[in-house]
N, CA, C and O of each residue as an XYZ file, in Angstrom:
416
protein
N    -171.717     42.422    -64.759
C    -170.621     42.644    -63.680
C    -170.748     44.079    -63.045
O    -170.619     44.244    -61.832
N    -170.975     44.979    -63.807
C    -171.022     46.462    -63.236
C    -172.385     46.742    -62.604
O    -172.468     47.703    -61.840
N    -173.491     45.971    -62.859
C    -174.857     46.103    -62.254
C    -175.389     47.471    -62.609
O    -176.076     48.054    -61.770
N    -175.130     48.048    -63.796
C    -175.656     49.238    -64.259
C    -174.929     50.500    -63.656
O    -175.330     51.635    -63.913
N    -173.951     50.282    -62.924
C    -173.255     51.441    -62.259
C    -172.516     52.284    -63.320
O    -172.600     53.512    -63.350
N    -171.798     51.566    -64.173
C    -170.970     52.192    -65.172
C    -171.703     52.340    -66.598
O    -172.560     51.522    -66.929
N    -171.380     53.282    -67.329
C    -171.858     53.464    -68.601
C    -170.722     53.600    -69.600
O    -169.612     54.023    -69.274
N    -171.056     53.211    -70.872
C    -170.084     53.432    -71.943
C    -169.908     54.904    -72.218
O    -170.879     55.660    -72.194
N    -168.696     55.319    -72.478
C    -168.352     56.771    -72.654
C    -169.077     57.232    -73.851
O    -169.448     58.406    -73.890
N    -169.318     56.431    -74.835
C    -170.129     56.837    -76.111
C    -171.466     57.269    -75.767
O    -171.972     58.154    -76.457
N    -172.142     56.750    -74.755
C    -173.459     57.002    -74.359
C    -173.763     58.132    -73.408
O    -174.924     58.433    -73.134
N    -172.704     58.762    -72.899
C    -172.816     59.682    -71.796
C    -173.208     61.054    -72.177
O    -172.824     61.527    -73.247
N    -173.967     61.727    -71.340
C    -174.314     63.076    -71.618
C    -173.959     63.978    -70.371
O    -174.573     63.811    -69.318
N    -173.058     64.849    -70.476
C    -172.731     65.735    -69.354
C    -173.346     67.081    -69.422
O    -172.762     68.038    -68.913
N    -174.460     67.213    -70.002
C    -175.200     68.513    -70.110
C    -176.013     68.812    -68.859
O    -176.530     67.898    -68.217
N    -176.120     70.023    -68.531
C    -176.984     70.310    -67.433
C    -178.484     70.591    -67.985
O    -178.692     71.285    -68.981
N    -179.357     70.060    -67.331
C    -180.822     70.137    -67.657
C    -181.316     71.563    -67.483
O    -181.193     72.186    -66.429
N    -181.873     72.032    -68.568
C    -182.268     73.466    -68.555
C    -183.812     73.576    -67.960
O    -184.594     72.625    -67.965
N    -184.088     74.757    -67.500
C    -185.439     75.091    -67.117
C    -185.857     74.750    -65.697
O    -187.054     74.739    -65.411
N    -184.929     74.474    -64.800
C    -185.345     74.106    -63.416
C    -185.740     75.345    -62.675
O    -185.003     76.329    -62.745
N    -186.785     75.376    -62.008
C    -187.331     76.576    -61.310
C    -187.071     76.616    -59.794
O    -187.641     77.425    -59.061
N    -186.105     75.626    -59.321
C    -185.893     75.529    -57.827
C    -184.569     76.429    -57.542
O    -184.217     76.581    -56.372
N    -183.940     76.940    -58.443
C    -182.743     77.732    -58.233
C    -182.483     78.660    -59.362
O    -183.081     78.554    -60.433
N    -181.533     79.630    -59.105
C    -181.050     80.465    -60.223
C    -180.477     79.610    -61.419
O    -180.055     78.483    -61.157
N    -180.438     80.072    -62.702
C    -179.934     79.416    -63.801
C    -178.393     79.256    -63.627
O    -177.751     80.115    -63.022
N    -177.777     78.097    -64.187
C    -176.404     77.854    -64.092
C    -175.669     78.953    -64.729
O    -176.085     79.394    -65.800
N    -174.609     79.444    -64.172
C    -173.751     79.035    -63.053
C    -174.160     79.586    -61.710
O    -173.394     79.458    -60.754
N    -175.313     80.187    -61.584
C    -175.649     80.785    -60.376
C    -176.187     79.837    -59.295
O    -176.251     80.117    -58.098
N    -176.592     78.596    -59.904
C    -177.109     77.564    -58.979
C    -177.308     76.330    -59.690
O    -177.467     76.358    -60.910
N    -177.314     75.184    -59.008
C    -177.645     73.873    -59.668
C    -178.222     72.915    -58.567
O    -177.910     73.093    -57.390
N    -178.967     72.015    -58.902
C    -179.430     71.133    -57.893
C    -179.228     69.683    -58.374
O    -178.840     69.527    -59.532
N    -179.460     68.580    -57.575
C    -179.221     67.204    -57.957
C    -180.038     66.891    -59.168
O    -179.574     66.073    -59.963
N    -181.188     67.437    -59.402
C    -182.136     67.014    -60.512
C    -181.442     67.559    -61.852
O    -181.582     66.923    -62.896
N    -180.749     68.650    -61.816
C    -180.258     69.346    -62.993
C    -178.833     68.937    -63.399
O    -178.509     68.915    -64.587
N    -177.967     68.607    -62.393
C    -176.612     68.219    -62.698
C    -176.525     66.876    -63.390
O    -177.329     65.971    -63.163
N    -175.490     66.776    -64.266
C    -175.254     65.522    -64.930
C    -174.859     64.426    -63.918
O    -174.412     64.709    -62.806
N    -175.044     63.165    -64.352
C    -174.569     61.960    -63.561
C    -173.185     62.035    -63.368
O    -172.470     62.612    -64.188
N    -172.701     61.454    -62.263
C    -171.311     61.378    -61.898
C    -170.657     60.354    -62.890
O    -171.272     59.364    -63.285
N    -169.460     60.633    -63.242
C    -168.598     59.689    -64.042
C    -167.557     59.028    -63.256
O    -166.776     59.647    -62.534
N    -167.559     57.698    -63.416
C    -166.503     56.925    -62.676
C    -165.616     56.249    -63.635
O    -166.127     55.404    -64.370
N    -164.341     56.506    -63.733
C    -163.455     55.942    -64.576
C    -162.786     54.685    -63.974
O    -162.510     54.697    -62.775
N    -162.509     53.600    -64.731
C    -161.719     52.480    -64.176
C    -160.285     52.782    -64.044
O    -159.689     53.518    -64.831
N    -159.731     52.188    -63.012
C    -158.220     52.484    -62.826
C    -157.550     51.761    -63.956
O    -157.971     50.722    -64.465
N    -156.416     52.444    -64.314
C    -155.602     51.920    -65.344
C    -154.942     50.545    -64.870
O    -154.383     50.485    -63.775
N    -155.010     49.594    -65.604
C    -154.498     48.289    -65.246
C    -152.958     48.291    -65.170
O    -152.404     47.650    -64.277
N    -152.280     48.960    -66.037
C    -150.983     49.027    -66.197
C    -150.362     50.402    -65.809
O    -150.787     51.401    -66.388
N    -149.464     50.511    -64.947
C    -148.838     51.875    -64.638
C    -147.596     52.158    -65.556
O    -146.665     51.360    -65.662
N    -147.655     53.226    -66.135
C    -146.454     53.504    -67.019
C    -145.168     53.961    -66.228
O    -144.054     53.584    -66.591
N    -145.351     54.785    -65.132
C    -144.301     55.176    -64.358
C    -144.583     55.036    -62.883
O    -145.749     55.038    -62.488
N    -143.537     54.912    -62.027
C    -143.776     54.911    -60.571
C    -143.436     56.190    -59.895
O    -143.738     56.392    -58.719
N    -142.788     57.086    -60.661
C    -142.297     58.362    -59.982
C    -142.100     59.312    -61.081
O    -141.593     58.924    -62.133
N    -142.473     60.559    -60.909
C    -142.293     61.578    -61.864
C    -141.493     62.818    -61.068
O    -141.890     63.362    -60.038
N    -140.401     63.092    -61.724
C    -139.528     64.217    -61.198
C    -139.367     65.286    -62.244
O    -139.172     64.931    -63.406
N    -139.433     66.577    -61.935
C    -139.210     67.688    -62.851
C    -137.751     68.029    -62.710
O    -137.182     68.130    -61.623
N    -137.196     68.196    -63.862
C    -135.786     68.499    -63.947
C    -135.559     69.960    -63.496
O    -134.471     70.246    -62.997
N    -136.422     70.807    -63.624
C    -136.383     72.288    -63.305
C    -137.694     72.574    -62.581
O    -138.760     72.310    -63.137
N    -137.652     73.101    -61.373
C    -138.829     73.454    -60.677
C    -139.669     74.521    -61.349
O    -140.888     74.534    -61.176
N    -139.033     75.455    -62.143
C    -139.858     76.422    -62.726
C    -140.879     75.898    -63.881
O    -141.880     76.544    -64.194
N    -140.530     74.692    -64.464
C    -141.313     74.126    -65.386
C    -142.733     73.779    -64.919
O    -143.751     74.009    -65.571
N    -142.681     73.213    -63.740
C    -144.053     72.830    -63.012
C    -144.622     74.107    -62.357
O    -145.844     74.237    -62.293
N    -143.881     74.957    -61.918
C    -144.368     76.219    -61.265
C    -145.231     77.110    -62.277
O    -146.213     77.741    -61.887
N    -144.809     77.115    -63.559
C    -145.480     77.907    -64.545
C    -146.913     77.349    -64.732
O    -147.875     78.118    -64.735
N    -147.057     75.991    -64.890
C    -148.257     75.393    -65.039
C    -149.136     75.489    -63.846
O    -150.326     75.767    -63.994
N    -148.632     75.279    -62.688
C    -149.316     75.311    -61.403
C    -149.743     76.806    -61.134
O    -150.860     77.101    -60.710
N    -148.827     77.655    -61.397
C    -149.097     79.156    -61.123
C    -150.406     79.602    -61.876
O    -151.252     80.277    -61.290
N    -150.546     79.233    -63.114
C    -151.771     79.600    -63.859
C    -153.021     78.902    -63.219
O    -154.078     79.523    -63.096
N    -152.889     77.669    -62.836
C    -153.990     76.952    -62.097
C    -154.409     77.621    -60.866
O    -155.605     77.789    -60.626
N    -153.429     78.037    -60.025
C    -153.658     78.636    -58.802
C    -154.269     79.978    -58.924
O    -155.077     80.331    -58.065
N    -153.975     80.729    -59.865
C    -154.556     82.102    -60.136
C    -155.923     82.076    -60.665
O    -156.797     82.844    -60.263
N    -156.113     81.130    -61.629
C    -157.457     81.121    -62.360
C    -158.451     79.990    -61.889
O    -159.667     80.104    -62.039
N    -157.885     78.953    -61.341
C    -158.695     77.777    -60.955
C    -159.099     76.964    -62.176
O    -159.960     76.092    -62.061
N    -158.486     77.229    -63.391
C    -158.775     76.620    -64.641
C    -157.678     75.455    -64.913
O    -156.482     75.601    -64.661
N    -158.218     74.344    -65.431
C    -157.257     73.318    -65.885
C    -156.933     73.527    -67.246
O    -157.685     74.115    -68.023
N    -155.721     73.014    -67.580
C    -155.244     73.244    -68.976
C    -154.593     71.915    -69.403
O    -154.270     71.142    -68.501
N    -154.382     71.593    -70.595
C    -153.769     70.422    -71.217
C    -152.320     70.760    -71.452
O    -152.034     71.852    -71.944
N    -151.380     69.879    -71.128
C    -150.061     70.100    -71.326
C    -149.361     68.685    -71.730
O    -149.762     67.610    -71.283
N    -148.394     68.800    -72.525
C    -147.693     67.626    -73.093
C    -146.290     67.697    -72.458
O    -145.514     68.628    -72.674
N    -146.009     66.599    -71.621
C    -144.757     66.609    -70.868
C    -143.647     65.921    -71.751
O    -143.881     64.843    -72.298
N    -142.543     66.508    -71.870
C    -141.401     65.980    -72.616
C    -140.323     65.607    -71.664
O    -140.093     66.335    -70.698
N    -139.615     64.468    -71.885
C    -138.552     64.145    -70.878
C    -138.013     62.743    -71.288
O    -137.904     62.375    -72.458
N    -137.710     62.048    -70.264
C    -137.027     60.808    -70.476
C    -137.438     59.826    -69.415
O    -137.833     60.206    -68.313
N    -137.332     58.452    -69.785
C    -137.631     57.364    -68.779
C    -136.296     56.961    -68.210
O    -135.290     56.972    -68.920
N    -136.266     56.604    -66.944
C    -135.094     55.945    -66.314
C    -135.454     54.810    -65.351
O    -136.589     54.710    -64.886
N    -134.562     54.043    -65.091
C    -134.894     52.914    -63.992
C    -134.950     53.507    -62.757
O    -134.054     54.265    -62.384
N    -136.040     53.208    -61.989
C    -136.166     53.707    -60.666
C    -135.539     52.585    -59.671
O    -136.027     51.461    -59.559
N    -134.533     52.982    -59.050
C    -133.700     52.041    -58.308
C    -134.375     51.556    -56.956
O    -134.049     50.502    -56.412
N    -135.344     52.417    -56.462
C    -135.888     52.177    -55.148
C    -137.147     51.171    -55.274
O    -137.635     50.645    -54.274
N    -137.603     50.958    -56.499
C    -138.929     50.215    -56.703
C    -138.419     48.938    -57.627
O    -137.733     49.177    -58.621
N    -138.716     47.782    -57.331
C    -138.477     46.681    -58.151
C    -139.289     47.012    -59.440
O    -140.440     47.447    -59.442
N    -138.530     46.747    -60.527
C    -138.970     46.944    -61.908
C    -139.635     48.317    -62.090
O    -140.550     48.516    -62.890
N    -139.116     49.220    -61.309
C    -139.756     50.522    -61.339
C    -139.225     51.417    -62.503
O    -138.124     51.190    -63.005
N    -140.031     52.442    -62.923
C    -139.612     53.416    -63.896
C    -139.974     54.680    -63.351
O    -141.036     54.886    -62.764
N    -138.979     55.620    -63.575
C    -139.013     56.952    -63.220
C    -139.002     57.873    -64.537
O    -138.230     57.645    -65.469
N    -139.881     58.884    -64.535
C    -140.020     59.773    -65.654
C    -139.459     61.128    -65.189
O    -139.928     61.685    -64.197
N    -138.511     61.628    -65.869
C    -137.942     62.951    -65.641
C    -138.460     63.914    -66.829
O    -138.203     63.784    -68.026
N    -139.235     64.890    -66.230
C    -139.752     65.897    -67.295
C    -138.911     67.008    -67.338
O    -138.496     67.580    -66.330
N    -138.626     67.356    -68.602
C    -137.660     68.427    -68.941
C    -138.427     69.680    -69.353
O    -138.016     70.788    -69.007
N    -139.586     69.524    -70.122
C    -140.405     70.648    -70.455
C    -141.856     70.225    -70.541
O    -142.189     69.044    -70.638
N    -142.761     71.303    -70.499
C    -144.251     71.005    -70.730
C    -144.634     72.033    -71.754
O    -144.428     73.242    -71.643
N    -145.266     71.371    -72.856
C    -145.655     72.217    -73.943
C    -147.212     72.350    -73.705
O    -147.898     71.333    -73.610
N    -147.758     73.604    -73.612
C    -149.199     73.867    -73.582
C    -149.709     74.335    -74.935
O    -149.402     75.473    -75.290
N    -150.417     73.613    -75.683
C    -150.991     74.054    -76.914
C    -151.968     75.143    -76.712
O    -152.487     75.276    -75.603
N    -152.265     75.938    -77.696
C    -153.247     77.019    -77.571
C    -154.670     76.428    -77.010
O    -155.165     75.404    -77.479
N    -155.218     77.118    -76.050
C    -156.497     76.492    -75.471
C    -157.420     77.683    -75.318
O    -158.556     77.531    -74.869
């Protein structure tokens, strides 16, 4: 069905090939021969929520502020509650109260 386009995550390698002479070493340069293959993830078949709302804007601003300053992504666990989303049939709204960022 996938015609070889998709690979199992267990068999994937995201390493950059070393020793290319066509450009400076990574991170100074990279070419299509050296870079790892693109990864395509399947869309989630079931959506958990239709809408996410932050109870306090500073909760999201702290996470986004770090990302804007450094350009680095981080992992965070969102805590909050689920509510019925009245504007969407059978909809669920998540209200985020806090984000915990473990040491990274």
